[in-house]
Coordinates of C-alpha atoms in Angstrom, one line a residue:
M20 CA -106.8 -3.4 36.8
R21 CA -108.4 -6.1 34.6
V22 CA -107.1 -6.9 30.6
L23 CA -109.2 -8.3 28.9
I24 CA -107.2 -10.5 26.3
A25 CA -108.1 -11.9 22.8
V26 CA -106.9 -14.4 20.8
T27 CA -107.8 -16.2 17.7
H28 CA -104.9 -19.1 16.7
L29 CA -105.7 -20.7 13.9
L30 CA -102.4 -23.5 12.6
G31 CA -100.2 -23.7 15.3
A32 CA -100.3 -22.5 19.2
G33 CA -97.7 -20.0 18.9
H34 CA -100.6 -16.4 19.5
L35 CA -102.5 -18.2 21.9
T36 CA -99.1 -19.2 24.0
R37 CA -97.9 -15.7 23.8
A38 CA -100.7 -14.3 24.7
A39 CA -101.5 -16.5 27.9
A40 CA -97.4 -15.0 28.5
L41 CA -98.8 -11.7 29.0
A42 CA -102.2 -13.3 30.5
R43 CA -99.8 -15.0 33.6
A44 CA -97.4 -12.0 33.8
L45 CA -100.5 -9.8 34.0
A46 CA -101.5 -11.8 36.8
C47 CA -98.8 -12.2 38.4
A48 CA -98.3 -8.1 39.0
G49 CA -101.7 -8.6 40.6
H50 CA -104.4 -7.9 37.8
E51 CA -107.7 -9.6 36.7
A52 CA -106.6 -11.5 33.2
V53 CA -109.2 -12.7 31.1
L54 CA -108.1 -14.1 28.2
V55 CA -110.8 -14.6 25.1
S56 CA -109.9 -17.6 22.9
G57 CA -110.7 -17.9 19.2
G58 CA -109.5 -21.4 18.0
A59 CA -108.8 -25.1 19.6
A60 CA -107.5 -26.6 22.6
A61 CA -104.1 -25.9 22.6
P62 CA -103.0 -29.4 25.5
L63 CA -99.3 -27.3 26.0
V64 CA -100.7 -23.5 27.1
R65 CA -100.8 -23.2 30.2
L66 CA -103.3 -21.3 31.3
D67 CA -103.2 -21.2 35.0
G68 CA -104.1 -17.7 36.8
I69 CA -106.0 -16.0 34.1
R70 CA -109.8 -16.5 33.3
V71 CA -110.7 -18.4 29.7
V72 CA -113.8 -17.4 27.6
Q73 CA -113.7 -20.0 24.7
L74 CA -115.5 -18.6 22.2
P75 CA -116.4 -21.8 19.5
P76 CA -113.0 -23.3 18.2
L77 CA -112.0 -22.4 14.5
H78 CA -109.1 -23.5 12.9
I79 CA -107.6 -24.4 8.4
R80 CA -105.9 -26.8 7.3
G81 CA -102.7 -26.7 5.3
T82 CA -102.5 -22.8 4.9
A83 CA -106.1 -22.0 4.0
F84 CA -105.7 -19.1 6.1
G85 CA -109.2 -18.0 3.5
R86 CA -111.2 -20.9 4.1
L87 CA -111.6 -21.7 8.4
L88 CA -113.2 -24.3 9.9
D89 CA -115.4 -25.5 13.1
G90 CA -114.4 -27.6 15.2
E91 CA -116.3 -30.8 13.7
G92 CA -114.3 -29.6 10.4
R93 CA -117.2 -28.7 8.5
E94 CA -116.6 -24.8 6.6
A95 CA -117.4 -22.3 9.3
G96 CA -120.8 -20.4 8.2
A97 CA -122.5 -16.7 8.9
P98 CA -124.7 -18.9 12.7
L99 CA -121.3 -19.9 14.0
F100 CA -118.9 -16.4 13.6
E101 CA -122.3 -14.1 14.4
R102 CA -122.3 -16.2 17.8
R103 CA -119.3 -16.1 18.5
R104 CA -119.0 -11.9 18.1
R105 CA -121.9 -12.0 20.7
M106 CA -119.8 -14.4 22.5
L107 CA -117.1 -11.9 22.9
L108 CA -118.7 -9.2 23.1
A109 CA -120.8 -10.1 26.2
A110 CA -117.2 -11.5 27.9
L111 CA -116.4 -7.8 27.6
D112 CA -119.6 -6.3 29.6
E113 CA -119.2 -9.0 31.7
T114 CA -115.2 -8.0 32.6
Q115 CA -115.6 -4.2 32.4
P116 CA -112.2 -4.3 31.9
D117 CA -109.8 -1.0 31.8
A118 CA -107.8 -1.9 28.9
V119 CA -108.2 -4.8 25.7
V120 CA -105.4 -5.7 24.2
T121 CA -106.0 -7.8 21.2
E122 CA -103.6 -10.2 19.7
L123 CA -102.7 -10.1 15.7
F124 CA -105.6 -7.9 14.6
P125 CA -105.6 -4.7 12.4
F126 CA -102.4 -6.0 11.4
G127 CA -103.7 -10.0 10.2
R128 CA -106.4 -12.0 11.0
R129 CA -108.2 -10.2 8.0
G130 CA -110.7 -12.7 8.5
L131 CA -112.4 -12.1 11.6
A132 CA -112.2 -8.8 11.3
D133 CA -116.1 -8.6 12.2
E134 CA -115.3 -9.8 15.6
F135 CA -112.8 -7.8 16.3
L136 CA -113.8 -4.7 15.1
A137 CA -117.5 -5.5 17.4
L138 CA -114.9 -5.4 20.1
A139 CA -112.8 -2.3 19.3
E140 CA -115.3 0.2 18.4
A141 CA -117.7 -1.6 21.7
A142 CA -114.0 -0.7 23.8
R143 CA -113.7 2.7 22.2
A144 CA -117.2 4.1 22.6
R145 CA -116.8 2.9 26.6
R146 CA -113.4 5.3 26.7
V147 CA -111.5 1.8 27.0
P148 CA -108.0 1.9 26.0
M149 CA -107.4 -0.6 23.1
L150 CA -103.7 -2.5 22.7
A151 CA -103.0 -4.3 19.7
S152 CA -100.0 -7.1 20.8
V153 CA -98.1 -8.3 17.2
R154 CA -94.4 -10.6 17.6
D155 CA -91.7 -9.6 16.2
I156 CA -92.1 -10.4 12.4
L157 CA -95.7 -10.0 10.6
V158 CA -96.2 -11.4 6.9
A159 CA -97.8 -8.2 5.0
P160 CA -100.0 -8.0 3.2
E161 CA -99.4 -7.8 -1.2
K162 CA -101.3 -5.4 -2.4
P163 CA -100.9 -1.8 -0.3
E164 CA -105.2 -0.9 -0.1
K165 CA -105.4 -4.3 2.8
V166 CA -101.1 -2.5 4.2
A167 CA -103.2 0.7 4.1
Q168 CA -106.3 -0.4 6.3
A169 CA -105.1 -2.4 8.7
H170 CA -103.4 1.7 9.3
E171 CA -106.5 3.1 9.7
R172 CA -107.9 0.0 12.0
A173 CA -104.8 1.4 14.4
A174 CA -104.9 5.3 14.0
R175 CA -109.4 5.5 14.4
L176 CA -109.3 2.5 16.8
Y177 CA -106.6 1.8 19.3
D178 CA -103.5 3.4 21.7
A179 CA -100.8 1.8 20.8
V180 CA -99.4 -1.8 19.4
L181 CA -97.4 -3.8 21.5
V182 CA -94.6 -4.8 19.6
H183 CA -92.9 -8.4 21.1
G184 CA -89.3 -8.5 19.9
D185 CA -86.4 -7.0 20.0
P186 CA -85.6 -4.1 17.8
A187 CA -81.7 -5.0 17.4
L188 CA -82.3 -7.9 16.3
A189 CA -85.9 -7.8 14.3
P190 CA -87.3 -3.9 13.9
L191 CA -90.9 -4.6 12.7
D192 CA -90.2 -2.1 9.4
A193 CA -88.5 -5.7 8.8
S194 CA -91.4 -7.1 7.6
W195 CA -94.5 -4.5 7.7
P196 CA -94.5 -0.7 5.8
V197 CA -94.4 0.9 8.8
D198 CA -95.5 4.3 7.7
E199 CA -94.8 7.5 9.8
G200 CA -98.5 7.7 11.7
L201 CA -97.8 4.3 12.9
R202 CA -94.3 4.6 14.0
P203 CA -95.4 6.6 16.8
M204 CA -97.7 3.8 18.0
L205 CA -95.2 1.3 19.0
R206 CA -94.0 0.4 21.8
Y207 CA -91.8 -2.3 21.5
T208 CA -91.5 -4.8 25.1
G209 CA -88.6 -7.3 23.9
Y210 CA -89.5 -10.6 23.6
V211 CA -92.2 -12.2 25.7
D212 CA -89.9 -14.6 28.1
E213 CA -92.0 -16.2 31.1
G214 CA -90.8 -19.8 30.3
A215 CA -89.1 -22.0 33.1
L216 CA -84.8 -21.3 33.5
A217 CA -84.0 -24.5 32.5
P218 CA -81.0 -25.8 34.0
R219 CA -77.8 -25.5 32.5
A220 CA -76.5 -29.1 32.2
G221 CA -72.1 -30.0 32.6
E222 CA -72.3 -31.3 29.1
R223 CA -74.5 -31.0 26.0
V224 CA -75.4 -34.6 24.5
G225 CA -77.7 -35.9 21.7
I226 CA -79.8 -34.3 19.5
V227 CA -83.2 -32.6 20.4
A228 CA -86.2 -31.8 17.2
A229 CA -89.2 -30.6 17.3
A230 CA -91.4 -28.8 14.8
G231 CA -94.4 -26.8 16.6
S232 CA -97.4 -28.0 18.0
S233 CA -99.5 -28.8 14.8
A234 CA -99.0 -30.9 11.2
A235 CA -96.8 -28.2 9.9
G236 CA -93.3 -29.4 10.7
L237 CA -94.4 -33.0 9.8
G238 CA -91.3 -32.7 6.9
L239 CA -88.7 -31.7 8.8
L240 CA -89.7 -34.8 11.6
R241 CA -89.8 -36.9 9.2
A242 CA -86.3 -36.2 8.2
A243 CA -85.1 -36.6 11.8
A244 CA -86.3 -39.8 12.1
E245 CA -84.9 -40.9 9.1
A246 CA -81.6 -39.1 10.3
A247 CA -82.0 -40.9 13.8
R248 CA -82.1 -44.1 12.0
R249 CA -79.2 -43.7 9.7
R250 CA -76.9 -42.3 12.8
P251 CA -78.2 -43.6 16.3
E252 CA -75.4 -42.9 17.8
L253 CA -76.0 -39.1 18.4
G254 CA -78.6 -39.9 20.9
W255 CA -81.7 -38.1 19.0
R256 CA -84.9 -37.1 20.9
I257 CA -87.7 -36.3 18.2
L258 CA -91.5 -34.0 19.8
A259 CA -93.8 -34.3 17.9
G260 CA -96.8 -31.6 18.3
H261 CA -100.2 -33.2 20.0
G262 CA -101.9 -31.7 16.2
V263 CA -99.7 -34.7 14.2
S264 CA -101.9 -38.5 13.6
R265 CA -102.2 -41.1 15.5
D266 CA -100.8 -42.4 12.3
D267 CA -98.2 -40.0 11.6
L268 CA -96.5 -40.3 15.2
A269 CA -96.3 -45.2 14.4
A270 CA -94.6 -44.3 11.0
L271 CA -91.8 -41.3 13.0
A272 CA -91.2 -44.2 15.1
A273 CA -91.0 -46.8 12.9
G274 CA -87.8 -48.7 13.2
L275 CA -86.0 -46.8 15.7
P276 CA -85.5 -47.5 19.4
E277 CA -88.6 -47.0 22.0
G278 CA -88.8 -43.3 23.3
V279 CA -86.6 -41.6 20.3
V280 CA -89.9 -40.2 19.3
T281 CA -93.1 -39.0 21.5
R282 CA -95.5 -36.0 21.8
A283 CA -94.2 -33.5 22.9
R284 CA -93.1 -32.3 26.3
P285 CA -93.4 -29.7 28.8
D286 CA -90.1 -30.1 29.5
Y287 CA -88.8 -28.7 26.0
R288 CA -86.5 -25.9 27.9
A289 CA -84.9 -28.1 30.0
L290 CA -84.4 -30.3 27.8
L291 CA -82.6 -28.0 25.0
A292 CA -80.8 -27.1 28.1
A293 CA -78.5 -30.3 28.2
A294 CA -79.0 -30.6 24.3
A295 CA -75.6 -30.4 22.2
V296 CA -77.7 -29.1 18.7
S297 CA -81.5 -28.1 18.7
V298 CA -82.9 -28.9 15.2
S299 CA -86.3 -27.0 15.3
Q300 CA -88.4 -24.7 12.9
C301 CA -88.2 -21.0 13.9
G302 CA -91.2 -20.1 15.4
Y303 CA -91.6 -17.1 17.5
N304 CA -91.8 -19.5 20.8
T305 CA -89.7 -21.8 19.9
A306 CA -87.2 -19.2 19.3
V307 CA -87.1 -17.5 22.6
D308 CA -87.0 -21.3 23.5
L309 CA -83.4 -21.4 21.9
L310 CA -82.4 -18.0 23.0
A311 CA -82.7 -19.0 26.6
A312 CA -81.7 -22.1 26.6
G313 CA -78.0 -21.7 24.3
P314 CA -78.2 -24.8 22.4
R315 CA -76.4 -25.1 18.8
A316 CA -79.5 -25.0 16.9
V317 CA -80.0 -26.0 12.9
L318 CA -83.5 -24.4 12.4
V319 CA -85.3 -25.6 9.1
P320 CA -88.1 -22.4 8.2
F321 CA -91.1 -23.2 8.2
E322 CA -91.8 -21.6 4.2
G323 CA -95.5 -22.9 2.8
G324 CA -98.3 -20.8 1.4
D325 CA -95.6 -18.4 0.9
E326 CA -95.3 -17.5 5.1
T327 CA -92.1 -15.6 4.9
E328 CA -91.8 -15.3 8.8
Q329 CA -89.7 -17.4 10.2
R330 CA -87.2 -18.0 7.7
L331 CA -86.5 -13.7 8.7
R332 CA -86.2 -14.9 11.7
A333 CA -84.2 -17.7 11.0
D334 CA -82.1 -15.2 8.9
R335 CA -81.2 -12.8 11.7
L336 CA -80.1 -15.1 14.3
A337 CA -77.9 -17.4 12.1
A338 CA -77.3 -14.0 10.7
R339 CA -75.7 -13.5 15.0
G340 CA -74.0 -16.9 15.0
L341 CA -76.8 -18.3 16.6
A342 CA -77.9 -20.7 14.5
R343 CA -77.3 -22.4 10.5
V344 CA -79.8 -22.6 8.1
V345 CA -81.7 -25.2 6.4
P346 CA -84.6 -24.1 3.8
E347 CA -87.4 -26.3 3.8
D348 CA -87.5 -27.1 0.3
G349 CA -83.9 -28.4 0.2
L350 CA -84.8 -30.6 3.3
T351 CA -83.5 -34.0 3.3
A352 CA -82.5 -36.8 5.7
A353 CA -79.0 -36.2 4.6
S354 CA -78.6 -32.7 4.4
L355 CA -80.3 -32.2 8.1
L356 CA -76.6 -34.8 9.4
A357 CA -74.9 -32.2 7.9
A358 CA -76.2 -28.9 8.9
V359 CA -76.1 -30.6 11.9
A360 CA -72.5 -32.4 11.8
A361 CA -71.4 -28.1 10.9
S362 CA -73.1 -27.1 14.0
L363 CA -71.9 -30.0 16.2
S364 CA -68.1 -28.9 15.2
D365 CA -69.3 -25.0 15.5
P366 CA -67.9 -23.4 18.8
P367 CA -70.8 -22.8 21.9
P368 CA -72.9 -19.8 20.5
P369 CA -72.2 -16.7 21.6
P370 CA -73.8 -14.0 24.0
H371 CA -76.9 -12.9 22.0
G372 CA -77.8 -9.9 24.4
I373 CA -81.1 -10.1 22.7
D374 CA -83.6 -8.5 24.7
L375 CA -85.9 -11.4 26.6
A376 CA -87.7 -9.1 30.0
G377 CA -91.2 -9.2 27.0
A378 CA -93.7 -10.1 29.6
A379 CA -93.4 -7.5 32.0
R380 CA -92.4 -5.0 30.4
S381 CA -95.4 -5.8 28.3
V382 CA -97.3 -5.4 31.8
A383 CA -95.7 -2.4 32.6
I384 CA -97.1 -0.3 29.6
V385 CA -100.6 -1.6 29.8
E386 CA -100.4 -0.4 33.4
E387 CA -99.1 3.2 32.1
I388 CA -101.4 2.8 29.2
A389 CA -104.9 2.1 31.4
R390 CA -104.0 3.3 34.7
P391 CA -106.1 7.0 34.0
S392 CA -109.7 4.4 32.8
A393 CA -108.3 2.1 36.0
P394 CA -109.5 4.8 39.3
R395 CA -113.1 4.7 37.8
R396 CA -114.2 1.3 39.8
A397 CA -113.9 1.7 43.0
R398 CA -111.8 -1.0 44.8
G399 CA -111.3 -2.1 48.9
S400 CA -108.8 -3.6 49.9
S401 CA -108.4 -7.5 48.6
G402 CA -106.4 -10.8 51.0
F403 CA -103.5 -10.6 48.3
D404 CA -102.8 -6.2 49.7
R405 CA -102.9 -7.4 53.0
L406 CA -100.8 -10.5 52.5
R407 CA -97.8 -7.7 51.1
A408 CA -98.7 -5.2 53.3
A409 CA -97.6 -7.5 55.8
L410 CA -94.6 -9.0 54.5
D411 CA -94.3 -5.0 53.5
A412 CA -94.3 -4.7 57.7
A413 CA -92.1 -7.5 58.4
G414 CA -89.5 -6.3 56.0
A415 CA -89.5 -2.4 57.1
R416 CA -88.5 -4.1 60.7
G417 CA -85.6 -6.5 59.5
V418 CA -87.2 -9.2 59.5
R419 CA -86.8 -12.4 56.8
V420 CA -89.2 -15.0 56.8
P421 CA -88.1 -17.8 56.0
V422 CA -90.4 -19.2 53.6
W423 CA -90.8 -23.6 51.5
W424 CA -93.2 -25.3 50.7
R425 CA -94.2 -28.9 50.8
D426 CA -96.7 -31.1 48.3
D427 CA -97.9 -34.2 49.3
D428 CA -99.3 -37.6 47.8
A429 CA -97.2 -38.1 44.9
V430 CA -97.2 -41.4 43.5
A431 CA -96.5 -41.3 39.6
A432 CA -95.2 -38.9 37.1
G433 CA -97.9 -37.4 35.1
P434 CA -99.5 -33.7 33.9
A435 CA -100.3 -32.4 37.5
L436 CA -96.9 -33.2 39.2
D437 CA -95.6 -32.1 35.8
R438 CA -97.9 -28.6 36.8
L439 CA -96.6 -28.5 40.0
L440 CA -92.8 -28.7 39.1
G441 CA -93.3 -26.1 36.7
L442 CA -94.9 -23.5 38.8
A443 CA -92.1 -24.5 42.0
E444 CA -89.4 -23.5 38.7
E445 CA -91.2 -20.7 37.6
N446 CA -90.7 -19.1 40.6
D447 CA -87.2 -20.5 41.9
A448 CA -88.9 -22.4 44.5
A449 CA -87.4 -25.4 46.0
L450 CA -90.3 -28.4 46.9
L451 CA -89.9 -31.1 49.6
V452 CA -92.1 -34.4 47.4
A453 CA -94.1 -36.3 49.8
A454 CA -93.6 -39.8 48.5
I455 CA -96.1 -42.6 49.5
P456 CA -93.5 -45.8 50.0
A457 CA -96.1 -48.8 49.2
A458 CA -97.5 -46.4 46.0
V459 CA -94.9 -45.5 44.3
E460 CA -94.0 -46.3 41.2
P461 CA -90.1 -45.9 38.7
S462 CA -92.1 -43.1 36.5
L463 CA -91.7 -40.9 39.7
G464 CA -88.2 -40.7 40.6
A465 CA -87.1 -40.6 36.9
R466 CA -89.4 -37.1 37.0
V467 CA -88.3 -35.8 40.1
A468 CA -84.4 -36.7 38.9
R469 CA -85.1 -34.0 35.7
A470 CA -86.7 -31.5 38.6
P471 CA -84.3 -28.6 39.4
G472 CA -84.4 -28.3 43.2
V473 CA -87.1 -30.7 44.0
R474 CA -86.5 -33.7 47.2
L475 CA -88.0 -36.1 48.6
A476 CA -89.7 -37.2 51.6
V477 CA -91.8 -40.4 52.9
H478 CA -95.5 -40.3 53.0
G479 CA -96.4 -42.4 55.5
L480 CA -96.2 -46.5 54.3
A481 CA -99.4 -46.6 51.8
H482 CA -101.8 -43.9 52.7
A483 CA -103.9 -46.4 54.5
N484 CA -106.6 -45.4 57.0
H485 CA -106.4 -47.4 60.4
A486 CA -108.1 -45.2 62.5
P487 CA -111.6 -47.1 64.1
A488 CA -115.1 -45.8 63.3
G489 CA -115.8 -42.6 64.0
A490 CA -112.9 -41.2 64.6
K491 CA -110.2 -39.1 62.2
P492 CA -107.9 -40.8 59.5
A493 CA -104.3 -41.8 60.5
E494 CA -102.1 -43.9 59.2
F495 CA -100.3 -43.3 62.8
G496 CA -102.2 -42.5 65.0
P497 CA -102.4 -43.6 69.0
H498 CA -104.8 -46.5 68.3
R499 CA -102.3 -48.6 66.5
P500 CA -100.2 -51.1 68.7
L501 CA -96.1 -49.3 68.2
P502 CA -94.5 -52.2 67.5
D503 CA -97.3 -52.2 64.6
L504 CA -96.1 -48.4 63.8
L505 CA -92.7 -49.1 64.8
A506 CA -92.4 -51.9 61.6
D507 CA -94.7 -49.8 59.6
A508 CA -92.3 -46.4 59.5
A509 CA -88.9 -48.7 59.5
E510 CA -90.6 -50.6 56.2
A511 CA -91.3 -47.2 54.1
L512 CA -88.0 -45.4 54.7
R513 CA -86.6 -49.3 53.3
L514 CA -89.1 -49.0 50.6
A515 CA -88.4 -45.5 49.5
R516 CA -84.3 -46.0 49.3
A517 CA -85.2 -48.6 47.2
R518 CA -87.8 -47.2 44.9
L519 CA -86.8 -43.5 44.6
P520 CA -83.2 -42.1 43.5
A521 CA -80.7 -41.5 46.8
E522 CA -79.8 -38.0 46.0
R523 CA -82.7 -36.2 45.8
L524 CA -84.6 -38.9 49.2
L525 CA -84.6 -36.7 52.3
P526 CA -85.2 -39.2 55.6
V527 CA -88.3 -37.4 56.9
F528 CA -91.3 -38.2 57.8
V529 CA -94.7 -36.6 56.6
P530 CA -97.4 -38.8 58.6
P531 CA -100.9 -39.1 56.0
W532 CA -102.8 -36.6 57.2
N533 CA -100.4 -34.7 60.0
R534 CA -102.0 -37.6 62.1
L535 CA -98.9 -39.8 64.4
S536 CA -98.7 -40.9 68.0
S537 CA -96.0 -39.4 69.6
D538 CA -94.5 -42.3 71.4
L539 CA -93.4 -43.3 67.6
A540 CA -92.1 -39.4 67.2
E541 CA -90.5 -40.1 69.4
A542 CA -88.5 -43.3 68.5
L543 CA -88.5 -42.1 64.4
P544 CA -84.5 -41.3 65.6
G545 CA -83.7 -45.0 66.5
L546 CA -85.3 -46.0 62.5
G547 CA -83.1 -43.5 60.7
Y548 CA -85.3 -41.2 59.9
A549 CA -83.6 -37.2 60.3
G550 CA -87.2 -34.8 60.0
L551 CA -90.8 -34.7 60.5
S552 CA -93.0 -33.0 59.0
S553 CA -96.6 -32.3 59.9
V554 CA -99.5 -29.4 61.6
P555 CA -97.6 -27.0 63.8
G556 CA -96.9 -30.0 67.4
A557 CA -94.0 -29.7 69.8
P558 CA -90.3 -30.4 69.5
V559 CA -89.3 -34.0 69.0
P560 CA -85.4 -34.5 70.1
G561 CA -82.9 -36.2 67.4
L562 CA -85.3 -34.4 64.4
V563 CA -85.2 -31.4 63.4
R564 CA -89.2 -30.1 62.5
A565 CA -91.0 -28.3 60.1
D566 CA -93.7 -27.9 59.9
I567 CA -96.9 -26.8 57.6
H568 CA -98.8 -23.5 57.8
L569 CA -101.0 -22.9 54.8
D570 CA -103.5 -25.8 53.2
P571 CA -105.8 -23.5 50.7
I572 CA -108.3 -27.0 50.0
D573 CA -111.4 -27.0 52.0
W574 CA -110.5 -30.9 53.3
R575 CA -114.2 -31.2 55.8
G576 CA -117.1 -29.1 52.4
T577 CA -116.2 -28.6 49.2
R578 CA -112.7 -30.0 48.4
S579 CA -112.0 -27.0 46.3
L580 CA -110.7 -24.7 47.6
A581 CA -110.9 -22.4 50.6
E582 CA -112.5 -19.4 51.1
P583 CA -109.1 -17.2 49.4
E584 CA -109.9 -14.2 51.0
A585 CA -109.7 -16.3 54.3
L586 CA -106.4 -18.2 53.3
L587 CA -105.0 -15.1 53.0
D588 CA -105.7 -13.1 55.8
G589 CA -104.9 -16.8 57.8
L590 CA -101.1 -16.4 56.0
A591 CA -100.9 -12.6 56.9
R592 CA -101.7 -13.1 60.7
T593 CA -99.1 -15.8 60.0
I594 CA -96.5 -13.7 58.9
S595 CA -97.1 -11.8 61.6
E596 CA -97.4 -13.6 64.3
Q597 CA -94.7 -16.6 63.5
G598 CA -91.9 -15.0 65.1
G599 CA -88.9 -15.9 62.2
R600 CA -90.1 -19.3 62.4
P601 CA -90.5 -21.6 58.9
L602 CA -93.8 -21.0 57.6
G603 CA -95.1 -24.2 55.5
L604 CA -97.5 -24.5 52.5
L605 CA -98.9 -27.1 51.6
T606 CA -100.6 -28.3 48.6
H607 CA -101.8 -31.7 47.2
H608 CA -101.2 -31.6 43.4
R609 CA -103.0 -35.2 42.6
V610 CA -106.9 -33.3 43.3
H611 CA -105.6 -30.6 42.5
D612 CA -108.9 -28.2 40.6
E613 CA -108.4 -25.2 38.5
A614 CA -109.6 -23.0 41.0
I615 CA -107.0 -23.8 43.4
W616 CA -104.7 -24.2 40.8
S617 CA -105.4 -20.5 39.8
F618 CA -104.9 -19.7 43.9
L619 CA -101.2 -20.9 43.4
A620 CA -100.3 -19.2 40.4
G621 CA -101.4 -15.5 42.3
L622 CA -100.0 -16.8 45.9
L623 CA -97.3 -18.1 44.6
P624 CA -95.3 -15.0 43.2
V625 CA -95.9 -12.6 46.3
L626 CA -95.3 -15.1 48.6
L627 CA -92.3 -16.4 47.3
R628 CA -90.9 -13.0 45.2
H629 CA -91.3 -10.3 48.2
P630 CA -87.5 -9.1 49.1
A631 CA -89.0 -9.9 52.7
V632 CA -89.2 -13.3 52.0
A633 CA -85.9 -16.1 52.6
L634 CA -87.8 -19.3 50.4
L635 CA -85.3 -22.5 51.9
D636 CA -84.7 -25.6 50.5
P637 CA -85.6 -28.2 52.1
A638 CA -82.0 -29.9 51.9
D639 CA -80.5 -26.9 54.2
L640 CA -84.1 -26.9 56.5
F641 CA -83.8 -30.1 58.1
R642 CA -80.3 -30.2 58.5
P643 CA -79.7 -31.3 62.2
G644 CA -79.6 -27.8 64.2
A645 CA -81.6 -26.2 60.9
V646 CA -84.3 -24.9 62.7
D647 CA -82.5 -23.6 65.4
A648 CA -79.9 -21.6 63.8
P649 CA -79.6 -18.5 60.2
V650 CA -81.6 -19.0 57.6
P651 CA -79.8 -20.7 55.0
V652 CA -77.7 -19.2 52.2
G653 CA -77.8 -20.9 49.5
P654 CA -79.6 -21.2 45.4
H655 CA -83.0 -20.9 46.7
C656 CA -82.2 -17.8 49.2
P657 CA -81.5 -14.0 49.3
R658 CA -77.3 -13.8 49.6
E659 CA -77.7 -11.2 51.9
P660 CA -77.8 -11.2 55.5
L661 CA -81.0 -12.5 57.3
A662 CA -82.8 -12.5 60.0
R663 CA -82.0 -16.0 62.2
V664 CA -84.9 -18.7 62.8
G665 CA -86.1 -19.4 65.5

């Protein structure tokens, strides 16, 4: 299928986050997702694996939803609205979708009704199914005629309403007057949670305070900062969204140790999983993070501008013993500290049983509703289809396909590394990160130490090309004297041990450009190396050798994504011919463009989650004798009996 999702977020990024999660879930299920966004860019919202159409962005100040501003902060006028409407209809024409999803409309975004109605009516004229996507709790307008108008639009233009919540916690009619005409259209999905699973800490320590992506939570952040000044021994970490100005960020950090106040981070859930107490508002995505990570929670729901959504959600979580609530109008540093102290004395939150499977269930509902229209556009077999067929065939033969993943050229933490590690966590994949010892910065080891299932290898010494002019680049090629190669390889291992966390470092040599002298390879065990990873080559006595088979980058041409169909066909052939030996995937996070990231976002769920695949942990793979032993069973591998490797 092709599915077009239209969303405009105006204050925080919650609506965009949820719409993007739905789009990624569709992509992971093998569908094409096109996200049309009408709000401002949100740096922490993941858009990998989906195509984004950006409309001229709109936003608001404070809670003035009736006054829409353009990207320059000026009041939006008719020309801008007309341009957005034309672009939205053009996206519909170009995509030719099998289903259209509108986020919040027709139950909100009444100020943008002209463009949403134009989209819905054009889709309806093409007999394309329409679905509305709403969160668990809505804010109903005070005037009954506006409620009636929303119901009329839903009945006339829509096939279903996806309610992304669990009615056991918050049925829609707790916040919206559901009538007998609307009720049959409601399809509860569960809460949409596509975040990475957070590793559970042995002992929870510290306080994590956050207030979403906008400046609407500045009061909460100020109270948390003052509480941290009064009780620093509690171990505070305060995260400010990108909507908080630099001046406000500096004021928050005044008088506090460096690192206590930072910008919002992509590993927020992992921080929650290790925290003794979370202090936050109670937006939809924050609530899902809390339910998934399970800390004690102090909630300060946003209630500005007559907003009721967060308070209702917070009260329902508190009624289940999952949180304490501090009303926004009673928030001070003292009241926050009192709630934190009380929370610290509470027992851990009980199992909640709230449905968090909303992403997958939403996809299933869209498939169910859109399937009758999908066959009208015939499509040939894709590379992903052929990859699935090769994996299915291996499974039918009772064979497991051992797969492992290596990423090269790491030197420091940064957004690209965060994105890579996020993909690994989402797919429950172990990862070998090959680091350049002479260029490594302290931030790399610190970031990897927080990432479950990540190991480090030695990627040459300085990734310096010593090949003569006209030869292929190599740092450890046969053109250098063997004593020089030995000295550099020994120094590389020494530096790696000095600069990288010992518990994550494997004595595995990864030659830059995947080229090395055979004489050096034979000498590596004497230097302290136990493993070697390059392109497929001959075994080396004394080393565990595991090589790579798929590199998605077109190094000799565009240096972007190589031809995807050729990559997938080659991978399918390798699976059929590999004979049970480990199959290696290679990435280079520092040079990926969006085409490469998108390809990986589509490939990894298909390859790594297939039941015929045994996903290998490098720590097991590079044990002596591992390549010729049964596939290890561990946290990243299936637990039923597996085929032998070798």
